[in-house]
Amino acid sequence: MKLASLKNGTRDGKLVVVSRDLTRYTDASYLVPTLQAALDNWSRIAPHLEALAEGLDHGSVPSERFHEHDAHSPLPRAYQWADGSAYVNHVELVRKSRGAELPESFWTDPLMYQGGSDSFLGPRDPIVMADEAWGIDMEGEIAVIVDDVPMGASVDQARQAIRLVMLVNDVSLRRLIPDELAKGFGFFQGKPSSAFSPTAVTPDELGEAWDGGRLHLPLFVDLNGKPFGRANAGVDMTFDFPTLIAHAAKTRPLAAGTIVGSGTVSNKLDGGPGKTIAEGGVGYSCLAELRIVETLANGKATSDFMRFGDTVRIEMKDASGHSIFGAIEQTVEKYEG
Amino acid sequence: MKLASLKNGTRDGKLVVVSRDLTRYTDASYLVPTLQAALDNWSRIAPHLEALAEGLDHGSVPSERFHEHDAHSPLPRAYQWADGSAYVNHVELVRKSRGAELPESFWTDPLMYQGGSDSFLGPRDPIVMADEAWGIDMEGEIAVIVDDVPMGASVDQARQAIRLVMLVNDVSLRRLIPDELAKGFGFFQGKPSSAFSPTAVTPDELGEAWDGGRLHLPLFVDLNGKPFGRANAGVDMTFDFPTLIAHAAKTRPLAAGTIVGSGTVSNKLDGGPGKTIAEGGVGYSCLAELRIVETLANGKATSDFMRFGDTVRIEMKDASGHSIFGAIEQTVEKYEG
């Protein structure tokens, strides 16, 4: 099933079940008001939501037209956003561009940061920033929402806890990050509010593309209406989601509704950095990677980060070309606070 | 007023108003079920809670005996836990023990990390860990809970947004932290679930000890029943809470219910590291600082981190010696997962 949180003037939105083709929705808020409330009691609530999803597909429950731009992120605010960096290829490129070696442990010990989760953007909300000079970048990612995960959970236990899958735009401020990371405490100002796809879907909606740990489909990232990235999220993902979840749960339990992210989707080409789509490659899921590839090739980055007015669109399509999650589509705007 | 969330089998507990002397409480959950729900609508709800607090002090509302061990942390789970490191003295000591200089910018640009906020411990819950070798440490801190803070808020706007004050035990796993920070993405496994004091109090409860930005009272930290720290939270706090909040809000808004922490409370002595209480000093608020002082003095740390069975108590008393927030008191236990 596919779930969304419609904007209704509240902080958490209204929970609805969306049809497989993303054209209709039926209200689920009489069962449980919000997605977090459903996740708080998933084993009891999910069967009722599944019944609504079936009724929606059969036309046996009341429904209305679903508009993606009416949706919040599925969890407009969450109790945890733990973002991995599972495409180690991407991390290696970042290091290489700084002339640094990738520590061997990076291939066995996942990188993960604690992200801010109190105020996500909606999938069609603008990215409002005070200053272009901060180096505004998108990061196209996959994320899962988990049920309660006990401390010290095994990878198998972690796999069983995955409830929903969605897309992410992990907005990053590239020029704030180096100074911030140099301070040693990780990201804060460099990672403003992220946005998620209009729907979060149960793994069974993904069919064979979901193998229990990775999502084997290309992530469509378009910049100003032009194809920018088509990297396959199932390829070169060094750590699968169960491994990332188990990493997060090593020293503490994860509460239901925790979101775990994959990090920027990135594919190698013949063992090295990928090419742009114009050059016949699969492109990239963030501008930073393109700039690194440019730097490695030409000694300097020729592409800029996002400017006011630029638009990024992030989407994923099934084998028949239909959008699975709906699209994240965000334009960068100047903050006049 | 003083607010608490009583354990009642739900994830968020039941909101109650507690008497100034911490002996009685009155149910507030008929007004609003949880503290987060109150924070979501503070300007409308707070006056009703204040009326209950007054009724409680006058004996005009029904009340029951308040037991601190029945309380969750005031927010058993929160949408954000942003912990500063405002006692720069402490940071300088950590660096000195590694033979490193403190960058000059650390005196003007606050250090802050994004903490996990999905599963806090109750103030009397054990600290359950799988392995003593992880270097289990307490960190006694002050924290504030804020209302909505707009992106780019000024320090004055930030000051106006402070709604509640409480104590924290920011549990840290010292021997996991160096490798984790070396990876560059900040803390994750090294910062397991934190615990907060049994009550969160409005700033007016603190009288003159609260100057709008700092809390000028000693933080009582006892280890296994013996005085370990009496550092004054108002002394050597380089960045006050409004400054920390404005730092957190530079590139994104903060949602109501965001918790902002001070970092480990730490006082200098004559411009240098403090002494233990036994030596006539004010002691420390974490074991790491004692170990650093030992290392600087003797070339190696002689005190250990917490072992299974060890107990830490963190409390703050008003001028008359009465507990303000109630006590955090936690024993370290072995996790049998």
XYZ file of C-alpha atoms in Angstrom:
674
model
C 0.000 0.000 0.000
C 0.939 3.640 -0.400
C 0.461 6.155 2.392
C 0.547 9.945 2.391
C 0.042 12.782 4.870
C -2.104 15.508 3.369
C -1.520 19.075 4.444
C -4.437 20.137 6.642
C -3.014 22.955 8.744
C -1.759 20.627 11.491
C 1.857 19.780 12.218
C 1.513 16.143 11.150
C -1.041 16.276 8.358
C -3.871 13.804 7.778
C -3.155 10.159 7.030
C -4.572 8.880 3.734
C -4.162 5.718 1.680
C -3.238 6.403 -1.955
C -4.045 4.197 -4.938
C -1.234 2.289 -6.647
C -1.420 4.647 -9.659
C -1.281 7.724 -7.373
C -4.521 9.165 -8.786
C -6.958 8.629 -5.867
C -6.849 8.624 -2.094
C -9.132 7.566 0.689
C -9.126 9.128 4.144
C -7.583 6.922 6.838
C -7.578 9.508 9.596
C -10.775 8.148 11.165
C -8.746 4.998 11.942
C -5.651 6.784 13.130
C -4.979 10.500 12.643
C -1.348 10.488 11.554
C 1.303 8.246 10.043
C 3.340 8.410 13.257
C 0.296 7.205 15.212
C -0.041 4.299 12.760
C 3.634 3.444 13.171
C 3.254 3.616 16.966
C 0.851 0.689 16.710
C 1.670 -0.793 13.316
C 0.751 -4.445 13.849
C -2.755 -3.467 14.910
C -3.310 -0.614 12.431
C -1.617 -1.853 9.255
C -4.228 -4.546 8.441
C -6.959 -1.888 8.507
C -4.922 0.367 6.228
C -4.302 -2.575 3.879
C -8.059 -3.182 3.760
C -8.577 0.465 2.797
C -5.934 0.144 0.078
C -7.745 -2.867 -1.324
C -11.081 -1.063 -1.164
C -9.502 1.856 -2.999
C -8.213 -0.358 -5.803
C -11.681 -1.990 -6.089
C -13.508 1.323 -5.908
C -15.441 0.147 -2.855
C -14.437 2.982 -0.515
C -15.024 6.712 -0.940
C -12.120 8.381 -2.683
C -10.943 11.714 -3.961
C -8.407 12.881 -6.505
C -4.835 12.735 -5.125
C -2.645 15.732 -5.893
C 1.007 15.266 -5.044
C 1.436 18.929 -4.235
C -1.143 18.623 -1.435
C 1.092 16.188 0.412
C 3.493 16.819 3.238
C 6.438 14.510 3.570
C 4.913 11.220 4.826
C 6.291 12.073 8.273
C 6.237 15.901 8.333
C 8.322 15.620 11.503
C 9.920 12.469 12.855
C 11.606 11.336 16.051
C 14.713 10.259 14.188
C 16.404 10.763 10.832
C 19.572 8.680 10.633
C 21.234 9.031 7.266
C 23.846 6.572 6.091
C 26.344 7.000 3.311
C 26.052 3.528 1.848
C 27.344 4.203 -1.671
C 30.947 4.147 -0.577
C 31.984 4.932 -4.143
C 30.619 8.423 -3.529
C 32.608 8.785 -0.307
C 35.772 7.557 -2.046
C 35.324 10.181 -4.776
C 34.903 12.941 -2.208
C 38.137 11.855 -0.531
C 39.991 11.475 -3.811
C 39.114 15.028 -4.791
C 40.800 16.150 -1.560
C 43.826 13.990 -2.312
C 43.008 11.749 0.660
C 42.897 7.959 0.830
C 39.699 6.214 1.861
C 40.319 4.313 5.111
C 39.918 0.548 4.534
C 37.370 0.402 7.385
C 34.933 2.491 5.324
C 34.140 -0.673 3.318
C 33.079 -2.574 6.441
C 31.890 0.022 8.999
C 28.989 2.172 7.760
C 29.158 5.960 7.810
C 26.024 7.486 9.322
C 25.034 10.863 10.677
C 22.230 11.983 12.933
C 20.061 14.346 10.930
C 17.557 16.953 12.073
C 14.009 15.576 11.916
C 11.785 18.200 13.529
C 10.804 20.179 10.457
C 10.931 18.428 7.107
C 9.897 20.140 3.899
C 6.974 18.877 1.840
C 7.891 17.221 -1.474
C 6.807 20.279 -3.479
C 7.843 22.940 -0.968
C 10.514 25.397 -2.047
C 14.000 25.173 -0.580
C 14.172 28.579 1.042
C 17.682 29.739 1.888
C 19.146 33.059 2.908
C 22.320 32.780 0.863
C 23.245 31.129 -2.457
C 26.878 31.263 -1.353
C 26.202 28.443 1.114
C 26.447 26.028 -1.852
C 22.922 24.644 -2.035
C 22.859 21.054 -3.257
C 20.332 18.247 -3.569
C 21.065 14.660 -2.583
C 18.803 12.018 -4.119
C 18.437 9.093 -1.731
C 16.256 6.165 -0.720
C 14.999 5.877 2.874
C 13.085 3.373 4.951
C 10.847 3.867 7.978
C 11.252 1.208 10.639
C 9.178 -0.210 13.462
C 10.676 -0.494 16.958
C 14.162 -1.993 16.732
C 15.712 -3.356 19.936
C 19.207 -2.296 20.967
C 21.792 -4.644 19.532
C 19.406 -5.945 16.842
C 20.891 -8.379 14.317
C 20.831 -7.612 10.613
C 17.981 -10.122 10.269
C 15.960 -8.466 13.020
C 16.623 -5.130 11.343
C 15.341 -6.475 8.010
C 12.088 -7.566 9.663
C 11.535 -4.068 11.060
C 11.343 -2.260 7.696
C 7.789 -0.965 7.244
C 7.878 1.681 4.507
C 10.149 2.930 1.738
C 10.355 6.445 0.279
C 12.613 8.887 -1.576
C 14.552 11.754 -0.030
C 16.059 15.029 -1.063
C 18.686 15.488 1.619
C 19.341 19.175 1.044
C 22.965 20.067 1.806
C 24.856 23.335 2.126
C 28.197 22.316 0.683
C 30.173 25.404 1.541
C 29.124 25.299 5.212
C 30.068 21.642 5.587
C 33.903 21.703 5.520
C 34.213 24.145 8.441
C 31.470 22.341 10.313
C 33.027 18.898 9.916
C 36.439 20.321 10.837
C 34.993 21.156 14.251
C 34.572 17.415 14.773
C 30.916 17.192 15.829
C 29.394 16.323 12.435
C 26.766 18.181 10.427
C 24.343 20.731 11.781
C 23.928 23.960 9.813
C 25.183 22.187 6.680
C 22.139 19.907 6.669
C 18.944 21.976 6.627
C 15.450 20.442 6.334
C 15.150 17.428 4.033
C 12.111 16.588 1.882
C 10.573 13.178 1.213
C 8.430 11.770 -1.600
C 4.643 12.361 -1.558
C 4.023 8.732 -0.572
C 5.756 6.107 1.524
C 5.068 2.583 0.274
C 5.190 -0.865 1.815
C 8.004 -3.065 0.442
C 5.499 -5.409 -1.295
C 4.565 -2.510 -3.626
C 8.091 -2.690 -5.026
C 7.823 -6.278 -6.264
C 11.069 -7.877 -7.321
C 12.856 -4.524 -7.336
C 13.028 -4.828 -3.540
C 15.232 -7.682 -2.355
C 14.703 -7.051 1.340
C 17.686 -4.773 1.635
C 18.163 -2.762 -1.555
C 15.895 -1.138 -4.145
C 17.012 -2.144 -7.641
C 15.694 0.689 -9.782
C 17.163 3.860 -11.255
C 16.653 7.068 -9.308
C 15.519 9.823 -11.668
C 17.105 13.136 -10.742
C 16.322 16.051 -13.057
C 17.781 19.522 -12.750
C 15.850 22.392 -14.337
C 13.885 19.903 -16.426
C 16.931 18.070 -17.796
C 17.996 14.533 -16.879
C 20.828 14.793 -14.379
C 20.954 11.358 -12.720
C 19.715 7.855 -13.465
C 21.905 5.912 -11.045
C 20.506 2.549 -9.991
C 19.850 2.508 -6.250
C 20.505 -1.245 -6.102
C 23.979 -0.977 -7.614
C 27.128 -0.113 -5.618
C 25.164 0.172 -2.368
C 27.890 -1.253 -0.143
C 25.683 -1.479 2.958
C 22.072 -2.548 2.571
C 19.304 -1.094 4.733
C 19.261 -3.911 7.317
C 23.005 -3.357 7.854
C 22.483 0.403 8.234
C 19.618 -0.148 10.696
C 21.639 -2.621 12.783
C 24.511 -0.103 12.830
C 22.151 2.596 14.137
C 20.814 0.249 16.833
C 24.156 -0.913 18.199
C 24.029 1.066 21.459
C 20.374 2.108 21.708
C 16.932 1.017 20.540
C 15.324 2.778 17.585
C 11.748 3.928 18.113
C 9.009 3.204 15.577
C 8.977 5.929 12.956
C 12.750 6.197 12.763
C 13.822 7.045 9.214
C 17.061 5.508 7.939
C 18.555 6.902 4.729
C 20.881 5.385 2.141
C 23.009 8.423 1.427
C 23.409 9.852 -2.072
C 22.784 7.188 -4.694
C 25.918 6.799 -6.809
C 27.109 4.277 -9.403
C 30.634 3.602 -10.569
C 31.518 3.221 -14.235
C 34.106 0.539 -15.042
C 35.359 0.807 -11.472
C 35.880 4.576 -11.683
C 33.770 7.732 -11.486
C 30.601 7.833 -13.581
C 29.876 10.034 -16.577
C 27.152 12.578 -17.135
C 23.997 11.503 -18.928
C 24.995 13.700 -21.905
C 28.210 11.663 -22.151
C 26.281 8.392 -22.044
C 26.659 7.714 -18.321
C 24.015 7.420 -15.604
C 24.901 10.815 -14.171
C 24.803 11.736 -10.480
C 22.344 12.318 -7.636
C 23.959 15.485 -6.311
C 25.918 18.390 -7.748
C 28.861 17.782 -5.439
C 29.650 14.518 -7.218
C 29.559 16.153 -10.641
C 31.859 18.896 -9.361
C 34.270 16.298 -7.999
C 34.339 14.447 -11.310
C 34.976 17.756 -13.072
C 37.757 18.558 -10.623
C 39.411 15.176 -11.115
C 39.206 15.577 -14.900
C 39.999 19.256 -15.373
C 41.523 20.478 -12.137
C 38.456 22.517 -11.247
C 34.680 22.313 -10.972
C 32.870 24.052 -13.817
C 29.290 23.386 -12.657
C 27.791 25.564 -9.946
C 25.641 24.566 -6.996
C 21.929 25.414 -7.095
C 20.971 29.051 -7.583
C 17.731 30.825 -6.676
C 15.158 29.688 -9.220
C 16.747 26.302 -9.903
C 14.482 23.259 -9.625
C 15.329 19.669 -8.764
C 12.969 16.738 -9.379
C 13.540 13.316 -7.825
C 11.418 10.333 -8.801
C 11.495 6.580 -9.312
C 9.568 4.589 -11.896
C 8.502 0.972 -11.971
C 9.200 -1.405 -14.871
C 6.194 0.024 -16.748
C 7.399 3.593 -16.336
C 4.876 4.602 -13.673
C 5.953 6.799 -10.780
C 6.123 4.698 -7.612
C 6.367 7.300 -4.850
C 5.321 10.454 -6.650
C 7.901 13.150 -7.270
C 9.889 15.424 -5.038
C 10.099 18.705 -6.965
C 11.605 21.717 -5.274
C 12.685 25.145 -6.377
C 15.333 27.134 -4.545
C 14.040 30.486 -3.306
C 15.612 33.355 -1.416
C 14.628 33.592 2.257
C 13.250 36.970 3.193
C 12.978 36.291 6.940
C 5.230 25.815 36.943
C 6.729 22.353 36.895
C 5.611 19.728 34.397
C 6.190 15.988 34.277
C 5.196 13.048 32.088
C 4.124 10.093 34.202
C 4.738 6.603 32.893
C 1.389 5.114 31.895
C 2.309 2.466 29.347
C 2.167 4.858 26.401
C 5.125 6.167 24.409
C 4.704 9.750 25.621
C 3.388 9.335 29.162
C 0.665 11.435 30.790
C 1.115 15.157 31.313
C 0.845 16.328 34.930
C 1.554 19.567 36.776
C 3.822 19.103 39.801
C 3.878 21.261 42.914
C 6.837 23.557 43.519
C 8.079 21.287 46.333
C 7.782 18.186 44.073
C 5.517 16.359 46.550
C 2.126 16.486 44.739
C 0.835 16.430 41.206
C -2.419 17.109 39.461
C -3.481 15.488 36.212
C -3.325 17.804 33.185
C -3.999 15.158 30.556
C -7.677 16.056 30.286
C -6.518 19.416 28.925
C -3.854 18.030 26.640
C -2.569 14.452 26.738
C 1.179 14.966 26.435
C 3.856 17.572 26.935
C 4.583 17.600 23.186
C 0.908 18.325 22.513
C 1.115 21.219 24.981
C 4.235 22.555 23.266
C 2.519 22.251 19.885
C 0.015 24.829 21.080
C 1.815 26.508 23.966
C 0.295 29.977 23.908
C -3.196 28.519 24.171
C -2.424 25.679 26.601
C 0.133 27.218 28.970
C -2.325 29.557 30.747
C -4.514 26.564 31.620
C -1.519 24.664 32.942
C -0.475 27.715 34.978
C -3.974 27.813 36.479
C -3.622 24.161 37.474
C -0.233 24.900 39.038
C -1.787 27.682 41.083
C -4.664 25.437 42.100
C -2.157 22.808 43.159
C -0.241 25.244 45.347
C -3.535 26.412 46.936
C -4.876 22.885 47.364
C -7.917 23.738 45.241
C -7.466 20.990 42.622
C -7.365 17.221 43.152
C -3.836 15.995 43.672
C -1.845 12.871 44.341
C 1.572 12.121 45.752
C 4.335 12.701 43.170
C 7.039 10.046 43.023
C 10.026 10.990 40.894
C 10.606 7.382 39.891
C 7.163 7.259 38.239
C 8.234 9.935 35.767
C 9.503 9.556 32.238
C 11.785 12.227 30.917
C 9.492 15.239 30.383
C 9.622 14.484 26.649
C 10.055 10.688 26.514
C 10.768 11.151 22.809
C 11.344 14.457 21.048
C 11.567 15.731 17.497
C 14.966 17.257 18.119
C 17.829 17.065 20.614
C 20.540 19.538 19.686
C 23.345 19.497 22.201
C 25.846 22.300 22.397
C 29.230 22.283 24.065
C 29.030 25.718 25.618
C 31.601 25.309 28.402
C 34.524 25.816 26.065
C 36.886 25.263 28.983
C 35.853 21.596 28.829
C 36.549 21.409 25.098
C 39.940 23.090 25.591
C 40.875 20.498 28.230
C 39.915 17.645 25.920
C 42.137 19.103 23.205
C 44.998 19.807 25.597
C 45.005 16.191 26.733
C 45.542 15.215 23.081
C 48.331 17.779 22.715
C 46.184 19.825 20.312
C 45.526 23.558 20.293
C 41.969 24.839 20.543
C 41.088 26.733 17.354
C 40.452 30.408 18.142
C 37.042 30.170 16.421
C 35.802 27.831 19.178
C 35.390 30.896 21.413
C 33.037 32.569 18.927
C 31.352 29.783 16.921
C 29.404 27.297 19.081
C 30.045 23.565 18.877
C 26.809 21.606 18.576
C 25.852 18.093 17.594
C 22.588 16.561 16.490
C 21.639 13.967 19.087
C 19.243 11.038 18.876
C 15.869 11.940 20.348
C 13.573 9.006 19.585
C 14.044 6.992 22.764
C 15.157 8.841 25.868
C 15.597 7.082 29.202
C 13.484 8.002 32.221
C 15.326 9.855 35.003
C 15.466 6.737 37.206
C 15.846 4.166 34.411
C 19.020 2.094 34.384
C 21.678 2.742 31.750
C 21.689 -0.651 30.097
C 24.786 -1.356 27.988
C 26.195 -4.484 26.411
C 29.823 -3.738 27.163
C 31.666 -1.894 29.955
C 34.627 -1.576 27.606
C 32.732 1.075 25.632
C 33.728 3.558 28.362
C 30.353 4.482 29.850
C 30.269 8.067 31.106
C 27.689 10.516 32.383
C 27.530 14.157 31.302
C 25.649 16.501 33.610
C 24.064 19.301 31.601
C 21.291 21.886 31.523
C 18.782 21.911 28.654
C 15.933 24.088 27.469
C 12.834 23.223 25.475
C 11.879 25.836 22.909
C 8.759 26.885 21.068
C 8.826 27.290 17.276
C 11.918 29.236 16.248
C 12.007 30.708 12.735
C 14.989 30.099 10.465
C 17.576 32.805 10.937
C 16.192 33.860 14.330
C 18.155 36.513 16.198
C 19.550 35.832 19.658
C 16.720 37.969 21.070
C 14.076 35.982 19.204
C 15.721 32.813 20.450
C 15.584 34.056 24.052
C 11.839 34.672 23.731
C 11.292 31.087 22.552
C 12.578 29.358 25.715
C 9.644 27.623 27.390
C 11.067 25.077 29.845
C 14.342 24.221 31.552
C 15.524 20.800 32.747
C 18.610 18.736 33.600
C 20.213 16.104 31.365
C 22.415 13.085 31.710
C 23.919 12.916 28.236
C 25.218 9.354 28.443
C 28.394 8.933 26.383
C 30.449 5.926 25.311
C 33.923 7.417 25.468
C 35.839 4.586 23.863
C 33.534 4.469 20.827
C 33.779 8.208 20.225
C 37.343 8.662 18.885
C 36.888 6.206 15.995
C 33.436 7.577 15.295
C 34.559 11.208 15.178
C 37.550 10.226 13.034
C 35.064 9.134 10.354
C 34.009 12.771 10.132
C 30.220 12.487 10.497
C 29.948 13.212 14.219
C 28.498 11.084 17.019
C 26.117 8.198 16.573
C 26.877 5.002 18.470
C 28.943 7.002 20.975
C 25.845 8.867 22.164
C 23.174 6.401 23.311
C 19.873 7.460 24.901
C 20.029 10.467 27.226
C 17.907 10.949 30.363
C 16.289 14.145 31.630
C 15.152 15.317 35.065
C 11.718 14.244 36.382
C 10.313 17.724 35.790
C 10.790 20.507 33.276
C 10.157 23.932 34.765
C 9.248 27.319 33.387
C 12.045 29.900 33.692
C 10.064 31.935 36.268
C 10.443 29.005 38.724
C 14.180 29.688 38.734
C 13.919 33.231 40.082
C 17.081 35.275 39.923
C 19.172 32.197 39.198
C 17.903 32.428 35.602
C 19.126 35.513 33.766
C 17.360 34.733 30.503
C 20.293 32.856 29.084
C 22.170 30.992 31.828
C 21.243 29.160 35.024
C 23.434 30.391 37.889
C 23.370 27.464 40.308
C 25.683 24.544 41.041
C 24.913 21.263 39.342
C 25.107 18.439 41.893
C 26.660 15.349 40.365
C 27.172 12.401 42.735
C 28.856 9.139 41.836
C 28.024 6.099 43.936
C 26.670 8.339 46.666
C 29.722 10.603 46.878
C 29.916 14.224 45.715
C 31.651 14.295 42.337
C 30.701 17.655 40.855
C 29.372 20.987 42.086
C 30.237 23.142 39.073
C 28.128 26.262 38.679
C 26.143 26.122 35.449
C 26.194 29.917 35.172
C 29.995 30.162 35.294
C 32.287 29.681 32.261
C 29.320 29.042 29.955
C 30.839 30.753 26.911
C 27.629 30.608 24.842
C 24.301 31.195 26.555
C 21.152 29.341 25.527
C 19.799 32.056 23.209
C 23.124 31.992 21.328
C 23.000 28.194 21.061
C 19.393 28.295 19.827
C 20.160 30.955 17.208
C 23.121 28.850 16.056
C 20.840 25.828 15.627
C 18.313 27.898 13.669
C 20.736 29.474 11.200
C 19.682 27.402 8.170
C 16.366 25.874 9.262
C 13.486 26.527 11.628
C 13.300 24.648 14.927
C 9.975 23.018 15.705
C 8.277 23.430 19.077
C 9.569 20.795 21.468
C 13.154 21.044 20.256
C 15.540 20.440 23.151
C 18.787 22.420 23.201
C 21.528 21.311 25.601
C 24.400 23.194 27.202
C 27.026 20.479 27.008
C 28.866 19.209 30.077
C 28.906 21.829 32.805
C 32.508 22.680 33.645
C 34.222 25.393 35.683
C 37.803 26.558 35.490
C 39.913 27.126 38.584
C 42.245 30.146 38.464
C 42.131 29.965 34.671
C 43.176 26.297 34.583
C 41.559 22.911 35.084
C 39.438 22.433 38.198
C 40.168 20.230 41.202
C 38.189 17.367 42.665
C 35.810 18.067 45.502
C 38.099 16.092 47.857
C 40.882 18.540 46.971
C 38.632 21.514 47.657
C 37.535 22.137 44.057
C 34.063 22.044 42.505
C 34.797 18.736 40.761
C 33.463 17.741 37.352
C 30.246 16.771 35.588
C 31.664 13.802 33.682
C 34.379 11.224 34.230
C 36.167 12.152 31.024
C 37.122 15.531 32.460
C 38.500 13.991 35.658
C 40.522 11.540 33.557
C 41.897 14.391 31.462
C 42.924 16.330 34.568
C 44.598 13.168 35.887
C 46.368 12.672 32.570
C 47.614 16.260 32.496
C 48.861 15.943 36.093
C 50.255 12.397 36.151
C 50.632 11.306 32.560
C 47.760 8.856 32.794
C 44.149 8.558 33.926
C 43.740 6.671 37.189
C 39.932 6.829 37.443
C 37.863 4.403 35.401
C 34.664 5.052 33.477
C 31.389 3.711 34.913
C 31.159 -0.014 35.618
C 28.082 -2.206 35.907
C 26.489 -1.365 39.245
C 27.765 2.221 39.403
C 25.173 4.944 40.052
C 25.156 8.588 39.010
C 22.841 11.201 40.515
C 22.343 14.627 38.946
C 20.348 17.319 40.706
C 20.108 21.055 41.239
C 19.009 22.853 44.410
C 17.581 26.298 44.965
C 18.967 28.805 47.472
C 17.048 27.055 50.269
C 18.498 23.667 49.342
C 15.335 22.257 47.767
C 15.554 20.164 44.636
C 14.281 22.176 41.677
C 13.836 19.573 38.947
C 13.945 16.337 40.932
C 16.905 14.034 40.494
C 18.230 11.977 37.635
C 19.556 8.805 39.277
C 20.732 5.986 37.071
C 22.582 2.740 37.642
C 24.604 1.073 34.905
C 23.411 -2.456 34.146
C 24.535 -5.122 31.740
C 22.339 -5.579 28.679
C 21.174 -9.144 28.201
C 19.515 -8.621 24.801
